[in-house]
Amino acid sequence: MLSKNIQVALKGNSVIRAMFNEGKEMAEKIGAENVYDFSLGNPATPAPASVNQAIKDAVDGLDSMELHGYMANAGYPDVRTAIADNLNERFGTDFTFKNIIMTVGAAGGLNIILKTLLDPGDEVIVFAPYFGEYRAYAGNFGGVIVEVAPDLENFQPDLVDFEKKITDKTKAVIINTPNNPTGVIYSDETMTQLGEILLKKEKEYGHEIYLISDEPYRELVYDGAPVRFLTGFYHNTIVGYSFSKSLSLPGERIGYVVVPNEVTDAEDVQSGIEISNRQLGFVNAPSLIQKAVAKCLDEKTDVAYYDKNREYLYSELTKLGFTCIKPQGAFYLWVKSPVADEEAFVQAAKKHHILFVKGSAFACPGYVRIAYCTSYEKICRSMPAFEQLAADMGLR
Amino acid sequence: MLSKNIQVALKGNSVIRAMFNEGKEMAEKIGAENVYDFSLGNPATPAPASVNQAIKDAVDGLDSMELHGYMANAGYPDVRTAIADNLNERFGTDFTFKNIIMTVGAAGGLNIILKTLLDPGDEVIVFAPYFGEYRAYAGNFGGVIVEVAPDLENFQPDLVDFEKKITDKTKAVIINTPNNPTGVIYSDETMTQLGEILLKKEKEYGHEIYLISDEPYRELVYDGAPVRFLTGFYHNTIVGYSFSKSLSLPGERIGYVVVPNEVTDAEDVQSGIEISNRQLGFVNAPSLIQKAVAKCLDEKTDVAYYDKNREYLYSELTKLGFTCIKPQGAFYLWVKSPVADEEAFVQAAKKHHILFVKGSAFACPGYVRIAYCTSYEKICRSMPAFEQLAADMGLR
């Protein structure tokens, strides 16, 4: 007699996580080196040495209560100040610690933002393809996901459809750029227009519509694309950030939320998010790792590591006849399925021990997502399997 | 235009947390040594040295992906196995890793249990006095808290009232022993009867009623009381545990849930809790600290540290004329307010820079909670202030 939502979820558990588990089982059977698991965004590039050093320094240098004890639900003031200062320096913002709330990763951050904003029945707009967990996150608080259809040309948000989908019930819009799963960066033009539409609709309906920017891939950009901070495009923008990808710490569950002063009733929103952090049971972001990341804010993930994978995988799969979107950021390759039903493509790949995720999991059937945050060697080793897959699919 | 729930919460934020913040502000003004802050359960005894050593060993010894990467949402299998083995050894249970789900503290654990079980309108029974956050946790999933009135004689659960409060809508019952805020340990007799009532009512209503045992204070017992594991009293018992108190790690957010095989549809409950861990945005318990606690399962917190505080505070406050419940476990002293309105007592104490929490926050007005997890020296230094408070209250 479990909750009805969970009974449904038990039947259709996360496709990505199911793949991850399937990959582990396959690896036990035939050896990890023979499984080409491109299912999960689990960075293979190690955390910078400075992170591990900062952890050890904190353990050696801080009093136990300061290191492992409770602090305010929003996190350590010194850590929040360090992040505010770092953002100000990099992006010309003027944050103080009050604008920053430390969170249990970006997933924790998005949930406490949504808990703060949503009443049951409120609508949350997302742009397909999008990270499927948004549906669960909004659903946690009775929110209703409204999808904007994908623009299959360039995978920028379809702003014409977007404008049509905004109603009096629209409370929030979630964007994710660089994008999971497409690797596309939403252009400045897109962001400017999106901000203009939201401003117009706020006036039309007479209430706030919040733009939630999910930014785990913020720094992961290629070809010299600028690293952007998106609060400048629209006043009611709230940012959810994670160190999972930028410092290769996904298991540590550490990130932060930014609520700029430009947000309507910013102090209430900040307090509401802090309360939500407590009420949902996060209480606070893990303490030791807060202290550690604060010392590593200028560290950069090894973008070159992913870039090498990106160039190789994109060029090799294209040569094999696959149609791929060249990623501008993040570490996912978005590939058109050679057959209409991409589930058949996923199953065909499994026969060659290649695991990737079907586009339907991102509300965009007909495509698949290949996570190339693995080692370069694994990608190279997988090529004969991809060749066979291309042949199976009739591409060669 | 925030969520209605959060608008309400903004008006009446957590009394305990408000006290904690007030204490910090007071300390800034008059010096920390002059504030006698007994508001929060933030252990002053340091984490065992072995925990910090285990953290450093893990950082030095483990590959970055193993240390900081994603794992299954339920946690590392080796950590879960270590905990299962340790519980089996100590309590004669027969758990495997499948029975254990690693969580973001007990607060995270309770939330994912409740998300798995509750549909909107389901009732969750609690025994006053109880930790006020249970109300928020149940409310997160539309659960309705039903309070059993306190037994002011001995603060054991009032089982007569309990039986009356069970209805067809009762989905879960939360217990917490050793108890926050009273320090009382629910007796074996209480637990046996409670189990019998639940079994009877399950049959009567023809559906499961889950007993959720919130056990952060499990090992914190005095006077040679046995450390108990409560799944033996009733088949549908789910345990939420935290290392916050037992290893002095409240800021690290690390704990686990136990779902024994005796629970109805145990595998579905386990999977449901794992899914809830992901969907609520916890994703997994923080990785490094999982590895560390697994090496310290036989570590014991310094019970003698708290016991010294307990004996001294209890005897001194009793001498001053206060009526106190002598704690059997945990680290809270439950004191009868000398005036009917305990809020007046709290305010009078503040004048002497003594901070403690009003009983109303635990649904038990007329009492206050004094957290004595502080240093012994601070308690000693506070005595002149308590003397003045006793005088103000007309006790001397």
PDB file of C-alpha atoms in Angstrom, chain A residues 62 64-80 97 100-104 254 274 277-278 282-291, chain B residues 16-18 20-21 24 40-43 249-253:
ATOM      1  CA  LEU A  62      39.146  23.140  11.652  1.00  0.00           C
ATOM      2  CA  SER A  64      35.149  19.468  14.821  1.00  0.00           C
ATOM      3  CA  MET A  65      32.048  21.573  15.491  1.00  0.00           C
ATOM      4  CA  GLU A  66      33.002  24.023  12.767  1.00  0.00           C
ATOM      5  CA  LEU A  67      33.847  21.180  10.366  1.00  0.00           C
ATOM      6  CA  HIS A  68      31.080  18.650  11.033  1.00  0.00           C
ATOM      7  CA  GLY A  69      28.485  20.598  13.031  1.00  0.00           C
ATOM      8  CA  TYR A  70      25.220  22.262  12.184  1.00  0.00           C
ATOM      9  CA  MET A  71      25.352  25.704  10.665  1.00  0.00           C
ATOM     10  CA  ALA A  72      22.529  27.944   9.372  1.00  0.00           C
ATOM     11  CA  ASN A  73      20.289  26.016   6.950  1.00  0.00           C
ATOM     12  CA  ALA A  74      21.602  28.219   4.126  1.00  0.00           C
ATOM     13  CA  GLY A  75      25.187  27.092   4.738  1.00  0.00           C
ATOM     14  CA  TYR A  76      28.341  28.590   6.221  1.00  0.00           C
ATOM     15  CA  PRO A  77      28.381  32.392   5.861  1.00  0.00           C
ATOM     16  CA  ASP A  78      32.106  32.358   4.928  1.00  0.00           C
ATOM     17  CA  VAL A  79      31.506  29.804   2.169  1.00  0.00           C
ATOM     18  CA  ARG A  80      28.547  31.764   0.832  1.00  0.00           C
ATOM     19  CA  PHE A  97      26.321  35.863   1.091  1.00  0.00           C
ATOM     20  CA  ILE A 100      23.654  32.376  -1.964  1.00  0.00           C
ATOM     21  CA  ILE A 101      22.087  29.278  -0.390  1.00  0.00           C
ATOM     22  CA  MET A 102      24.258  26.149  -0.252  1.00  0.00           C
ATOM     23  CA  THR A 103      22.404  23.045  -1.456  1.00  0.00           C
ATOM     24  CA  VAL A 104      22.605  19.281  -1.775  1.00  0.00           C
ATOM     25  CA  ILE A 254      27.185  19.981  -3.300  1.00  0.00           C
ATOM     26  CA  GLU A 274      16.230  28.246   3.300  1.00  0.00           C
ATOM     27  CA  ASN A 277      15.983  23.223   2.623  1.00  0.00           C
ATOM     28  CA  ARG A 278      15.150  22.337   6.215  1.00  0.00           C
ATOM     29  CA  PHE A 282      18.200  18.348   3.444  1.00  0.00           C
ATOM     30  CA  VAL A 283      18.737  20.598   6.516  1.00  0.00           C
ATOM     31  CA  ASN A 284      21.984  21.917   5.024  1.00  0.00           C
ATOM     32  CA  ALA A 285      24.506  21.079   2.308  1.00  0.00           C
ATOM     33  CA  PRO A 286      27.149  18.633   3.607  1.00  0.00           C
ATOM     34  CA  SER A 287      29.518  20.620   5.802  1.00  0.00           C
ATOM     35  CA  LEU A 288      33.066  19.426   5.073  1.00  0.00           C
ATOM     36  CA  ILE A 289      32.617  19.575   1.310  1.00  0.00           C
ATOM     37  CA  GLN A 290      31.185  23.123   1.617  1.00  0.00           C
ATOM     38  CA  LYS A 291      34.461  24.170   3.220  1.00  0.00           C
TER      39      LYS A 291
ATOM     40  CA  ILE B  16      14.456  25.985  17.347  1.00  0.00           C
ATOM     41  CA  ARG B  17      16.244  27.458  14.367  1.00  0.00           C
ATOM     42  CA  ALA B  18      15.085  30.960  15.267  1.00  0.00           C
ATOM     43  CA  PHE B  20      19.831  29.164  17.141  1.00  0.00           C
ATOM     44  CA  ASN B  21      20.075  32.317  15.019  1.00  0.00           C
ATOM     45  CA  LYS B  24      24.431  33.653  17.267  1.00  0.00           C
ATOM     46  CA  LEU B  40      19.985  23.276  19.341  1.00  0.00           C
ATOM     47  CA  GLY B  41      21.011  19.606  19.373  1.00  0.00           C
ATOM     48  CA  ASN B  42      24.437  20.409  17.939  1.00  0.00           C
ATOM     49  CA  PRO B  43      26.905  18.066  19.675  1.00  0.00           C
ATOM     50  CA  LEU B 249      28.493  14.658  12.362  1.00  0.00           C
ATOM     51  CA  PRO B 250      25.207  16.604  12.115  1.00  0.00           C
ATOM     52  CA  GLY B 251      26.476  18.947   9.397  1.00  0.00           C
ATOM     53  CA  GLU B 252      27.616  16.076   7.170  1.00  0.00           C
ATOM     54  CA  ARG B 253      24.081  14.793   6.583  1.00  0.00           C
TER      55      ARG B 253
END
